[in-house]
């Protein structure tokens, strides 16, 4: 049997403009008009859209200026800092822009099992006198303390124990050095210098004859292919339009500009947009012709090696889809995997989307988990907790609700405010959905005391009164055999009130045929509606509309001049909640 | 048969032992049973480690570390002559249960891992935290069990280095754990 914990979700009112609406009771279209407008608006927690507006109270914020609940959908996030979760170093946003969102120090995750990798020396630790002070020599490897993977397995070793990211970026799996983008650029420059005498020679392929250190048929990896292609097309663009000489000299910036865009359009649409000079000079762009220019010819037998490896080493040598997801290139084999640099994390502050006031702002320092500002809804709106009224044996705790048997639950409202609040709660008579359980709130209106200091309360004699009251209600309860009385609060404390709600769980058995409405019957005949219980349909979810009223000090923010005007102001807050009380057995 | 029955008597009998003089064994380690328990040179047995030879002999090689709350030895009656052999340089971590026939040289049995009865572990295997080796399973050399039953072969080739690190760890532990060899002899 699946376990069930009662839950309460709050709906953020920011979805009010398009509330998920479903008329309750009947499926016939006429009922929309016949039922009262109040019923029509009843919130349906099962509507597909409801998933996006329901949150546990702990996830919600509260805007003190708008006097409104704020959910993740109606706040704006602002990144305060980027940091590495492994070394806790802050990364400036400029570095994030230029270097990407990964830690560029020595923080890596195991490509096999994602555990953090540590750097260790392959040399035996020094022994003898003063061994503690002697430093270990290289070479160094990254190794995983969890699954014993080591970068030695992919043929990678390091000379220094620090700055692993830069060292790793220069080594291919197997130990060959990576030809960096800069080296490639240098090489390209050399080549273009060699072929300089005739600027048009590249069209005849003369350029290829010049002596270069790179192999024109080199098999490029994805990164160098991209950098070669990029350089090639940049050169093409620069040659294709003389305007470049005036403005942007082949840098990265030319692409986005409207001029560049129209030129690119011109190149591909036959030149109507291209200016005549460049057209006369160059015609159209040519394509890459060799590996220097980023051309990668896929040989028909290029996959033979892969297939052979698969045959020799089998399934165990292949990487799993989870392992591949973490890699930036296609890595069919374990031997292709590379250590994963740690993805940076952010600290964010949150603003109200309506008034732009800050609702939450963490301390910028990475090591602290404190907040400068944090306006959480928990401190502003009453929390609701649910428990069964009948004390249950521990074995019964998870017992499912019995269909058609009235079951009573205690809703406890706890007030976090320093003013007492008036609470109104309302529910539809039946839960929405195919299996309508009947709901009755025995006390829909009550007042919850202020959240004054507990010690202050204890010092005043008032506390005794509260105690007495509590005891009295308890006594009443025992006399009445746990029979809740309509219109009365069940139990009351300093800043909390419990009221009783009665649920008559629906039967999960399909209603007999003669009871079905015409529409239902029709649907069943068409096979559109089956009688089986769908996922979580057996959970009784009660939509509750809560309205909270209280009087608050108006002073404070607009203090300054009119301090004497510090009066009392009536505040009101209304929202839908969903109470998940139990599963029907 | 009668000797076996006697061994299950409630009063924990003191088992026959063959202990190396260079063994470090804490006073609060527990050695029970009736079969022979052999502990090799330089091995360290932490306090509250449980070695139970009630159902079969236990042999631990040299340079091993048997940690707290680990349970070595068969936990139930087995075939005659069946025992537990732990070869040299093996680390049995906290709370691990070892019932296997042979644990190869340089293996690491991690925290709360279970190595089932009759299993055979090759050399330099690593059984990850909470991982389990089934009964009678045979693991080839360098097998690593990790996460939820994932396994791989470790090709890093640093086993010599690892054995050296175990030796260093033992050096430290020998200084920290007061040994009481006579109690168990
Ligand atoms: Zn919202
Ligand atoms: Zn880092
Ligand atoms: Zn790993
Ligand atoms: Zn606001």
XYZ file of C-alpha atoms and ligand atoms in Angstrom:
774
model
C 0.000 0.000 0.000
C 1.339 3.372 -0.882
C 1.859 5.774 1.959
C 0.115 9.104 2.073
C 1.117 12.265 3.877
C -1.466 15.037 4.040
C -0.339 18.156 2.233
C -1.336 21.752 1.689
C -0.561 23.692 -1.449
C -1.210 27.368 -1.967
C -2.201 28.904 -5.237
C -0.416 32.115 -6.119
C -3.025 34.706 -7.123
C -0.883 35.767 -10.081
C -2.741 33.144 -12.092
C -6.077 34.819 -11.370
C -6.299 36.331 -14.807
C -6.824 32.891 -16.263
C -7.860 30.620 -13.466
C -8.256 26.978 -14.340
C -11.982 26.632 -14.387
C -14.065 23.547 -14.529
C -17.713 23.507 -13.716
C -18.527 21.169 -10.928
C -21.113 18.465 -10.655
C -22.218 17.673 -14.115
C -20.663 17.301 -17.472
C -23.611 18.670 -19.369
C -22.884 22.047 -20.907
C -26.137 23.523 -19.611
C -24.935 23.326 -16.020
C -22.418 26.081 -16.670
C -25.287 28.479 -16.848
C -27.461 26.890 -14.237
C -24.884 26.721 -11.461
C -24.133 29.854 -9.537
C -21.229 32.023 -10.535
C -19.471 31.248 -7.276
C -19.395 27.570 -8.089
C -18.105 28.199 -11.536
C -15.052 29.922 -10.213
C -14.162 27.096 -7.875
C -10.567 26.198 -8.286
C -9.911 22.746 -9.674
C -6.648 21.343 -8.352
C -6.782 18.595 -10.964
C -6.892 20.897 -13.943
C -3.674 20.490 -15.915
C -2.853 24.144 -15.462
C -3.163 23.949 -11.693
C 0.166 22.179 -11.502
C 1.851 25.400 -12.434
C 0.284 27.583 -9.791
C 0.286 25.400 -6.695
C 3.184 25.623 -4.296
C 3.951 24.540 -0.775
C 3.875 27.579 1.481
C 7.633 27.323 1.979
C 8.236 28.048 -1.709
C 6.337 31.296 -1.734
C 7.488 34.840 -1.109
C 5.472 37.853 -0.044
C 5.734 41.392 -1.381
C 5.288 43.924 1.402
C 4.560 46.711 -1.058
C 1.955 44.928 -3.152
C 0.638 43.036 -0.087
C 0.497 39.916 -2.181
C 1.876 36.391 -2.359
C 4.629 35.957 -4.910
C 5.496 32.655 -6.512
C 8.418 31.688 -8.763
C 6.280 32.750 -11.736
C 5.754 36.310 -10.574
C 9.228 37.171 -9.368
C 12.238 38.214 -11.400
C 15.514 36.464 -10.808
C 18.763 38.371 -10.802
C 22.090 36.640 -10.604
C 24.150 37.927 -7.713
C 27.225 35.744 -8.136
C 28.472 32.783 -10.092
C 30.509 30.286 -8.150
C 31.960 26.837 -8.406
C 30.167 24.385 -6.115
C 33.360 22.430 -5.636
C 36.010 25.023 -4.804
C 33.525 27.749 -3.763
C 35.405 30.355 -5.750
C 33.457 33.249 -7.127
C 33.662 33.626 -10.896
C 33.264 37.165 -12.277
C 30.487 37.454 -14.836
C 32.981 38.694 -17.426
C 34.865 35.416 -17.077
C 31.622 33.510 -17.379
C 30.990 35.295 -20.675
C 34.421 34.591 -22.070
C 35.233 31.186 -20.574
C 31.799 29.630 -20.256
C 29.863 28.341 -17.305
C 32.338 25.775 -16.059
C 34.957 26.007 -13.359
C 38.303 26.756 -14.984
C 40.455 25.773 -12.039
C 40.929 22.126 -11.141
C 37.405 20.991 -10.322
C 36.205 17.976 -12.235
C 33.588 15.294 -11.965
C 34.166 11.669 -12.790
C 32.860 10.940 -16.310
C 31.869 7.453 -15.148
C 30.038 8.137 -11.904
C 30.032 11.979 -11.468
C 31.818 11.843 -8.100
C 34.289 14.707 -7.598
C 37.738 13.829 -8.927
C 40.884 14.484 -6.986
C 44.355 15.197 -8.258
C 46.979 12.716 -7.166
C 50.532 11.927 -7.990
C 51.560 8.747 -9.748
C 54.815 8.783 -7.847
C 55.077 6.920 -4.597
C 54.870 9.257 -1.623
C 58.283 10.311 -0.346
C 59.524 8.321 2.563
C 62.030 8.750 5.305
C 63.122 11.810 7.208
C 61.161 14.982 6.496
C 58.763 13.129 4.246
C 55.869 15.261 5.453
C 57.506 18.386 4.094
C 58.726 17.005 0.814
C 56.371 17.660 -2.045
C 55.288 14.852 -4.292
C 56.515 14.955 -7.837
C 54.535 14.486 -10.964
C 53.151 13.203 -13.182
C 49.687 13.778 -11.814
C 46.366 12.220 -12.687
C 42.751 12.888 -11.858
C 41.270 9.959 -10.041
C 37.868 9.072 -8.682
C 37.698 7.900 -5.087
C 34.329 6.292 -5.691
C 34.702 4.127 -8.780
C 38.523 4.178 -9.056
C 38.436 5.717 -12.513
C 41.620 7.553 -13.354
C 42.528 9.899 -16.173
C 45.371 7.490 -16.849
C 42.758 5.209 -18.415
C 42.164 7.732 -21.170
C 45.878 8.390 -21.453
C 45.919 11.772 -19.786
C 48.530 12.855 -17.269
C 49.442 16.296 -15.999
C 52.759 17.956 -15.247
C 51.454 20.248 -12.524
C 48.921 19.551 -9.773
C 47.106 22.866 -10.307
C 45.448 24.565 -13.260
C 44.160 21.226 -14.497
C 41.498 22.849 -16.693
C 44.029 24.594 -18.913
C 46.297 21.573 -18.967
C 43.409 19.299 -19.899
C 42.275 21.588 -22.696
C 45.638 21.031 -24.370
C 45.598 17.239 -24.275
C 43.468 14.898 -26.323
C 42.370 11.539 -24.980
C 45.410 9.348 -25.508
C 47.874 12.085 -24.668
C 48.299 13.850 -28.014
C 48.449 17.619 -27.746
C 45.455 19.592 -28.953
C 46.282 22.112 -31.646
C 44.789 25.173 -30.093
C 42.729 27.715 -31.937
C 45.564 30.193 -31.585
C 48.082 27.827 -33.121
C 45.688 27.194 -35.958
C 45.280 30.899 -36.507
C 49.036 31.364 -36.593
C 49.285 28.594 -39.100
C 46.565 30.135 -41.241
C 48.262 33.505 -41.150
C 51.500 31.948 -42.285
C 49.761 30.269 -45.145
C 48.000 33.394 -46.295
C 51.312 35.258 -46.132
C 52.938 32.642 -48.274
C 50.211 32.908 -50.832
C 50.058 36.672 -50.516
C 51.368 37.646 -54.006
C 48.113 36.719 -55.651
C 45.064 37.427 -53.535
C 42.827 35.587 -55.969
C 44.982 32.473 -56.080
C 42.955 30.748 -53.453
C 40.274 30.274 -56.059
C 42.606 28.212 -58.141
C 43.727 26.166 -55.196
C 47.326 27.353 -55.525
C 47.381 28.040 -51.841
C 47.321 24.367 -51.028
C 50.750 23.911 -52.512
C 52.467 26.158 -50.000
C 54.406 24.364 -47.326
C 52.432 24.121 -44.103
C 52.874 22.206 -40.920
C 49.277 20.996 -40.773
C 47.867 18.142 -42.746
C 45.126 19.248 -45.129
C 43.430 15.886 -44.735
C 43.640 15.982 -40.978
C 40.698 14.378 -39.228
C 39.332 17.264 -37.226
C 37.620 17.014 -33.896
C 34.441 19.004 -33.457
C 36.059 21.976 -31.778
C 38.871 22.557 -34.214
C 36.531 21.991 -37.118
C 34.309 24.714 -35.773
C 37.179 27.120 -35.248
C 38.501 26.409 -38.746
C 35.109 26.874 -40.341
C 34.526 30.057 -38.412
C 37.851 31.491 -39.460
C 37.223 30.481 -43.051
C 33.824 32.110 -43.280
C 35.066 35.205 -41.545
C 37.748 35.486 -44.154
C 35.184 34.934 -46.881
C 32.924 37.612 -45.495
C 35.798 40.023 -45.202
C 36.771 39.420 -48.804
C 33.212 39.512 -50.031
C 32.460 42.982 -48.775
C 34.876 45.867 -48.893
C 32.731 47.653 -46.338
C 34.464 45.545 -43.748
C 37.577 47.557 -44.259
C 35.740 50.619 -43.012
C 33.886 49.269 -40.059
C 34.501 45.885 -38.647
C 37.646 44.236 -39.805
C 36.584 40.653 -39.817
C 36.082 40.465 -36.093
C 33.260 38.717 -34.343
C 31.166 41.828 -34.240
C 30.217 42.198 -37.885
C 27.753 39.326 -38.010
C 24.882 40.712 -36.035
C 24.784 44.135 -37.637
C 21.988 44.864 -40.093
C 24.529 45.639 -42.795
C 26.228 42.317 -42.442
C 22.923 40.506 -42.397
C 21.773 42.126 -45.605
C 25.075 41.244 -47.199
C 24.754 37.632 -46.137
C 21.223 37.621 -47.505
C 22.583 39.102 -50.691
C 25.211 36.414 -51.022
C 22.652 33.676 -50.827
C 19.758 35.246 -52.748
C 21.674 36.024 -55.857
C 22.941 39.436 -55.047
C 19.940 41.744 -55.118
C 20.914 43.113 -51.725
C 24.638 42.906 -52.168
C 26.280 46.084 -53.147
C 27.461 46.108 -56.708
C 31.108 46.630 -56.064
C 31.535 43.489 -54.049
C 29.430 41.539 -56.481
C 31.605 42.601 -59.337
C 34.688 41.719 -57.413
C 33.814 38.441 -55.848
C 30.590 36.893 -56.961
C 29.474 34.311 -54.412
C 31.112 32.751 -51.408
C 32.861 29.511 -52.039
C 32.740 26.579 -49.672
C 35.484 25.118 -47.531
C 37.895 23.003 -49.525
C 40.153 21.302 -47.022
C 40.739 20.647 -43.377
C 42.310 24.092 -42.810
C 39.040 25.586 -43.834
C 37.022 23.198 -41.738
C 36.080 20.701 -44.397
C 35.545 17.277 -42.975
C 34.977 14.548 -45.487
C 33.141 11.578 -44.101
C 34.852 8.555 -45.543
C 32.617 5.590 -46.335
C 34.737 3.392 -44.092
C 34.971 5.927 -41.295
C 32.844 3.842 -38.992
C 34.739 0.618 -39.551
C 37.058 1.379 -36.680
C 34.104 2.001 -34.406
C 32.448 -1.235 -35.405
C 35.676 -3.153 -34.962
C 36.141 -1.683 -31.520
C 32.583 -2.563 -30.625
C 33.180 -6.116 -31.758
C 36.433 -6.448 -29.872
C 35.574 -4.753 -26.623
C 31.851 -5.253 -26.490
C 29.106 -3.606 -24.546
C 31.250 -2.854 -21.504
C 33.407 -0.459 -23.502
C 30.487 1.721 -24.526
C 29.345 4.700 -22.527
C 25.842 4.956 -21.118
C 23.423 7.618 -22.279
C 23.730 9.338 -18.905
C 27.480 9.504 -19.292
C 27.131 10.869 -22.828
C 24.736 13.567 -21.691
C 27.483 15.118 -19.604
C 29.918 15.301 -22.492
C 30.125 18.095 -25.015
C 30.974 15.855 -27.952
C 29.751 12.477 -29.116
C 31.437 9.833 -27.009
C 30.382 6.334 -28.005
C 33.056 4.628 -25.923
C 34.236 4.833 -22.356
C 37.658 5.701 -23.718
C 36.227 8.840 -25.351
C 34.937 10.283 -22.105
C 36.640 13.262 -20.582
C 36.533 14.599 -17.039
C 33.577 16.946 -16.581
C 34.485 20.411 -15.386
C 32.106 21.504 -12.636
C 29.136 23.515 -13.818
C 28.976 26.845 -12.023
C 26.080 27.650 -9.726
C 24.445 30.993 -9.061
C 23.141 32.922 -6.123
C 20.083 34.886 -7.125
C 18.094 37.712 -5.708
C 14.398 37.921 -6.436
C 12.297 40.954 -7.245
C 8.557 41.439 -7.348
C 7.548 41.545 -10.996
C 4.901 44.188 -10.290
C 6.688 46.733 -8.132
C 10.322 45.671 -8.604
C 11.039 45.639 -4.906
C 13.545 43.051 -3.759
C 11.909 40.099 -2.040
C 14.955 37.961 -1.463
C 18.607 38.784 -1.562
C 21.354 36.405 -0.483
C 24.627 37.484 1.025
C 27.051 37.884 -1.883
C 29.823 36.000 -0.108
C 29.764 32.408 -1.279
C 30.626 30.789 2.020
C 27.689 32.295 3.876
C 24.192 30.949 3.516
C 22.569 33.996 5.135
C 20.180 36.349 3.417
C 20.139 40.132 3.576
C 16.499 40.287 2.627
C 14.097 37.414 2.638
C 10.381 38.045 2.654
C 8.933 34.562 2.792
C 5.197 33.981 2.726
C 5.545 31.777 5.779
C 5.954 34.956 7.843
C 2.845 36.626 6.449
C 0.073 34.173 5.814
C -1.382 31.562 8.138
C -0.064 28.076 7.616
C -2.533 25.206 7.450
C -1.821 21.757 8.781
C -4.063 18.719 8.518
C -4.544 15.783 10.816
C -7.342 13.303 11.343
C -9.675 14.192 14.199
C -9.962 10.663 15.506
C -6.707 9.773 17.193
C -5.281 6.956 15.162
C -3.190 4.062 16.212
C 0.247 4.184 14.688
C -0.586 1.201 12.513
C -3.625 3.017 11.224
C -1.773 6.166 10.316
C -1.648 5.362 6.663
C -5.088 3.807 6.569
C -7.001 4.801 3.477
C -10.287 6.665 3.637
C -13.345 4.478 3.608
C -15.768 5.379 0.815
C -19.054 6.897 1.970
C -17.943 6.952 5.605
C -17.840 10.505 6.999
C -14.329 11.272 8.158
C -13.350 14.346 10.095
C -10.102 16.245 9.818
C -8.630 18.993 11.927
C -7.335 22.004 10.053
C -4.981 24.039 12.184
C -4.377 27.626 11.118
C -1.290 29.187 12.606
C -0.910 32.948 12.437
C 2.623 34.300 11.920
C 1.554 37.992 12.123
C 1.780 40.223 15.169
C -1.849 41.194 14.680
C -4.791 38.911 15.164
C -6.434 37.905 11.900
C -9.974 37.095 10.848
C -10.120 34.024 8.648
C -12.923 32.985 6.312
C -12.701 29.671 4.572
C -14.962 28.267 1.911
C -15.033 25.108 -0.130
C -17.244 23.807 -2.903
C -19.788 21.290 -1.654
C -18.050 18.532 -3.574
C -14.515 18.006 -4.719
C -14.071 18.579 -8.418
C -13.219 15.658 -10.633
C -14.888 12.400 -11.560
C -15.150 11.128 -8.021
C -16.835 13.857 -6.056
C -16.383 13.639 -2.315
C -18.677 15.751 -0.156
C -17.038 18.389 1.997
C -18.404 20.335 4.930
C -16.492 22.907 6.913
C -18.021 23.032 10.348
C -16.650 26.446 11.259
C -15.977 28.634 8.240
C -15.324 31.871 10.177
C -12.973 32.438 13.060
C -10.306 34.675 14.455
C -6.725 33.631 15.072
C -4.736 35.367 17.809
C -1.622 37.429 17.230
C 1.802 35.864 17.164
C 3.039 37.757 20.188
C 6.153 36.801 21.983
C 5.570 33.585 23.847
C 7.434 34.886 26.914
C 5.531 38.124 26.907
C 2.383 36.098 26.793
C 3.481 33.945 29.671
C 4.246 36.979 31.823
C 0.817 38.388 31.282
C -2.021 36.678 33.052
C -3.742 36.220 29.729
C -1.950 33.006 29.139
C -3.834 31.365 31.941
C -7.034 32.317 30.235
C -5.907 30.732 27.043
C -4.902 27.577 28.852
C -8.279 27.422 30.535
C -10.075 27.926 27.299
C -8.083 25.214 25.655
C -8.832 22.822 28.431
C -12.487 23.666 28.318
C -12.809 22.874 24.657
C -10.945 19.649 25.230
C -13.338 18.743 27.986
C -16.287 19.453 25.787
C -14.794 17.253 23.214
C -14.463 14.302 25.494
C -18.013 14.692 26.657
C -19.321 14.822 23.160
C -17.380 11.732 22.092
C -15.258 13.743 19.696
C -18.340 15.172 18.104
C -17.546 18.444 16.432
C -20.128 21.172 16.730
C -21.090 23.290 13.765
C -20.068 26.927 13.926
C -17.596 26.395 16.741
C -13.875 26.385 16.800
C -12.530 23.001 17.838
C -9.472 24.158 19.697
C -7.643 27.433 20.118
C -4.160 28.449 21.213
C -2.085 31.617 21.439
C -1.783 32.120 17.684
C -3.512 29.094 16.274
C -7.006 27.772 15.783
C -8.204 24.325 14.794
C -11.451 23.784 12.945
C -13.086 20.610 11.765
C -13.807 19.671 8.193
C -15.888 16.657 7.355
C -15.307 14.634 4.230
C -17.528 11.934 2.803
C -15.190 10.179 0.422
C -16.635 9.188 -2.903
C -16.867 5.611 -3.999
C -14.332 4.722 -6.613
C -16.669 2.208 -8.191
C -18.257 3.374 -11.399
C -21.751 4.665 -10.921
C -24.364 2.229 -12.176
C -25.497 2.774 -15.671
C -28.938 4.144 -14.869
C -27.427 6.886 -12.749
C -25.167 8.163 -15.488
C -26.028 11.279 -17.328
C -26.730 11.146 -20.999
C -23.353 12.623 -21.798
C -21.492 10.150 -19.629
C -23.263 7.255 -21.214
C -22.430 8.531 -24.612
C -18.783 8.922 -23.716
C -18.625 5.445 -22.275
C -20.108 4.045 -25.429
C -17.534 5.788 -27.521
C -14.864 4.394 -25.254
C -13.581 7.853 -24.451
C -14.183 7.607 -20.742
C -13.159 4.472 -18.982
C -14.167 3.634 -15.460
C -10.722 2.806 -14.242
C -9.165 5.027 -11.605
C -6.431 7.106 -13.122
C -3.218 8.037 -11.377
C -3.868 9.858 -8.090
C -7.570 10.162 -8.793
C -8.167 8.324 -5.542
C -6.586 11.155 -3.568
C -9.131 13.481 -1.984
C -8.003 17.000 -2.762
C -10.120 19.754 -1.295
C -9.959 23.207 -2.830
C -10.325 25.796 -0.072
C -10.740 29.503 -0.590
C -9.101 31.376 2.269
C -9.697 35.030 3.044
C -7.611 36.648 5.724
C -8.379 40.087 7.149
C -6.362 42.037 9.653
C -5.522 45.531 10.724
C -1.958 46.640 10.285
C 0.083 49.722 11.068
C 0.276 51.921 8.033
C 3.390 53.779 9.184
C 6.867 52.756 8.349
C 7.599 53.137 4.663
C 5.996 56.550 4.116
C 7.001 57.757 7.586
C 9.217 60.834 6.981
C 6.795 63.727 7.093
C 3.511 62.376 8.296
C 4.698 60.449 11.278
C 1.736 61.576 13.322
C -0.559 59.968 10.792
C 0.443 56.522 11.856
C -2.937 54.865 11.802
C -4.408 51.468 11.343
C -5.151 50.064 7.942
C -7.364 47.198 7.005
C -5.597 44.518 4.990
C -7.098 41.639 3.139
C -5.583 38.667 1.447
C -7.486 35.979 -0.427
C -6.206 32.895 -2.157
C -7.016 29.305 -2.996
C -5.424 26.386 -1.225
C -5.557 22.699 -1.895
C -5.689 20.225 0.939
C -4.701 16.688 0.150
C -6.304 14.771 3.014
C -6.010 11.142 2.056
C -6.403 8.330 -0.379
C -9.690 6.533 -0.808
C -9.217 2.844 -0.140
C 29.063 -32.691 14.616
C 29.012 -32.564 18.380
C 31.795 -30.000 18.457
C 29.778 -27.772 16.167
C 26.770 -27.967 18.395
C 28.882 -27.052 21.354
C 30.165 -24.012 19.486
C 26.690 -22.526 19.227
C 26.380 -22.372 23.016
C 25.310 -18.931 24.272
C 28.467 -18.202 26.254
C 30.814 -16.868 23.575
C 33.719 -19.287 23.541
C 37.246 -18.016 23.126
C 38.355 -19.250 19.705
C 41.717 -20.813 19.002
C 43.918 -18.164 17.411
C 47.146 -17.874 15.537
C 48.233 -14.270 15.836
C 51.293 -12.662 14.321
C 53.421 -10.820 16.902
C 53.289 -7.685 14.741
C 49.492 -7.668 14.756
C 47.691 -4.647 16.177
C 44.434 -5.687 17.736
C 42.322 -3.430 19.920
C 41.121 -4.678 23.266
C 37.499 -4.155 22.286
C 37.693 -6.167 19.122
C 35.591 -9.294 19.376
C 36.851 -12.693 18.366
C 34.314 -15.452 18.911
C 33.725 -18.952 17.635
C 35.383 -22.310 17.782
C 37.340 -22.529 14.556
C 40.829 -21.177 14.150
C 41.264 -17.436 13.552
C 44.542 -16.533 11.882
C 45.639 -12.903 11.717
C 48.716 -11.992 9.689
C 51.629 -9.640 10.185
C 51.088 -5.858 10.474
C 47.345 -6.264 10.261
C 45.211 -3.812 12.254
C 41.932 -4.824 13.899
C 39.889 -1.849 15.106
C 37.840 -1.801 18.298
C 34.397 -3.400 17.900
C 35.325 -5.317 14.794
C 33.595 -8.699 14.938
C 35.345 -11.849 13.807
C 33.109 -14.853 14.172
C 34.544 -18.315 13.558
C 31.505 -20.202 14.842
C 30.762 -21.687 11.433
C 34.193 -21.836 9.866
C 37.823 -20.757 10.148
C 38.935 -17.179 9.361
C 42.264 -16.355 7.809
C 43.393 -12.746 7.421
C 46.651 -12.022 5.627
C 49.240 -9.373 6.378
C 48.826 -5.598 6.078
C 45.051 -5.715 6.344
C 42.760 -3.209 8.081
C 39.599 -4.565 9.699
C 37.453 -1.593 10.721
C 34.875 -0.962 13.401
C 31.576 -2.815 13.360
C 32.619 -4.901 10.396
C 31.605 -8.548 10.553
C 34.029 -11.161 9.296
C 33.167 -14.817 9.070
C 30.193 -16.932 8.113
C 27.022 -15.752 9.784
C 25.271 -19.092 9.423
C 26.051 -22.767 9.125
C 27.800 -23.653 5.879
C 29.362 -26.599 4.158
C 32.051 -28.447 6.078
C 35.460 -26.916 5.838
C 34.140 -23.676 4.374
C 35.826 -20.612 5.761
C 36.718 -17.004 5.046
C 40.106 -16.116 3.618
C 41.216 -12.498 3.342
C 44.490 -12.082 1.506
C 47.158 -9.419 2.047
C 46.588 -5.664 1.925
C 42.813 -5.782 2.174
C 40.805 -2.963 3.759
C 37.436 -3.878 5.259
C 35.657 -0.625 6.018
C 33.229 0.282 8.780
C 30.121 -1.889 9.010
C 30.991 -4.138 6.095
C 30.004 -7.810 6.190
C 32.420 -10.319 4.719
C 31.379 -13.961 4.300
C 33.195 -14.684 1.098
C 35.405 -17.678 0.435
C 38.370 -15.629 -0.748
C 39.032 -11.890 -0.870
C 41.960 -11.261 -3.168
C 45.013 -9.147 -2.449
C 44.529 -5.375 -2.228
C 40.723 -5.439 -2.239
C 38.740 -2.691 -0.574
C 35.364 -3.509 0.970
C 33.720 -0.128 1.520
C 31.391 1.112 4.253
C 28.389 -1.141 4.886
C 29.081 -3.256 1.826
C 28.157 -6.934 1.891
C 30.180 -9.725 0.363
C 28.054 -12.841 0.240
C 28.988 -16.323 1.302
C 30.958 -18.461 -1.087
C 31.918 -15.557 -3.336
C 35.384 -15.270 -4.803
C 36.956 -11.846 -5.244
C 39.978 -11.432 -7.472
C 42.846 -9.143 -6.576
C 42.440 -5.362 -6.211
C 38.657 -5.376 -6.369
C 36.708 -2.554 -4.814
C 33.220 -3.055 -3.452
C 31.646 0.408 -3.117
C 29.675 1.679 -0.145
C 26.428 -0.278 0.384
C 27.151 -2.481 -2.625
C 26.504 -6.186 -2.389
C 28.236 -9.182 -3.870
C 25.821 -12.087 -4.255
C 26.454 -15.528 -2.842
C 28.866 -17.664 -4.832
C 29.610 -14.789 -7.203
C 33.043 -14.704 -8.795
C 34.567 -11.295 -9.491
C 37.577 -11.056 -11.815
C 40.657 -9.061 -10.782
C 40.297 -5.245 -10.687
C 36.501 -5.292 -10.596
C 34.950 -2.161 -9.138
C 31.384 -2.259 -7.848
C 29.875 1.161 -7.306
C 26.629 3.112 -7.185
C 23.574 0.868 -7.473
C 25.237 -2.261 -8.703
C 27.247 -0.704 -11.539
C 30.513 -2.410 -12.225
C 33.636 -1.819 -14.216
C 37.197 -3.036 -14.549
C 39.817 -0.680 -13.162
C 42.613 -0.210 -15.681
C 44.427 2.583 -13.918
C 47.322 0.336 -12.957
C 48.087 2.088 -9.699
C 47.604 -0.943 -7.464
C 51.209 -0.891 -6.245
C 50.737 2.681 -5.185
C 47.539 1.762 -3.410
C 49.251 -1.040 -1.495
C 51.889 1.466 -0.416
C 49.165 3.810 0.777
C 47.599 1.004 2.820
C 50.978 0.369 4.428
C 51.220 4.054 5.342
C 47.731 4.020 6.767
C 48.656 1.011 8.879
C 51.737 2.866 10.145
C 49.499 5.635 11.451
C 46.919 3.271 12.935
C 49.557 1.260 14.804
C 50.488 4.405 16.639
C 46.870 5.294 17.409
C 45.389 1.956 18.449
C 46.716 0.368 21.633
C 47.168 -3.300 20.960
C 46.270 -6.053 23.367
C 47.563 -9.207 21.809
C 47.641 -11.262 24.967
C 43.917 -11.006 25.520
C 43.237 -13.030 22.417
C 46.035 -15.570 22.612
Zn 2.663 34.124 -8.688
Zn 36.075 25.040 -8.927
Zn 33.931 7.747 -10.606
Zn 5.459 44.087 -5.250
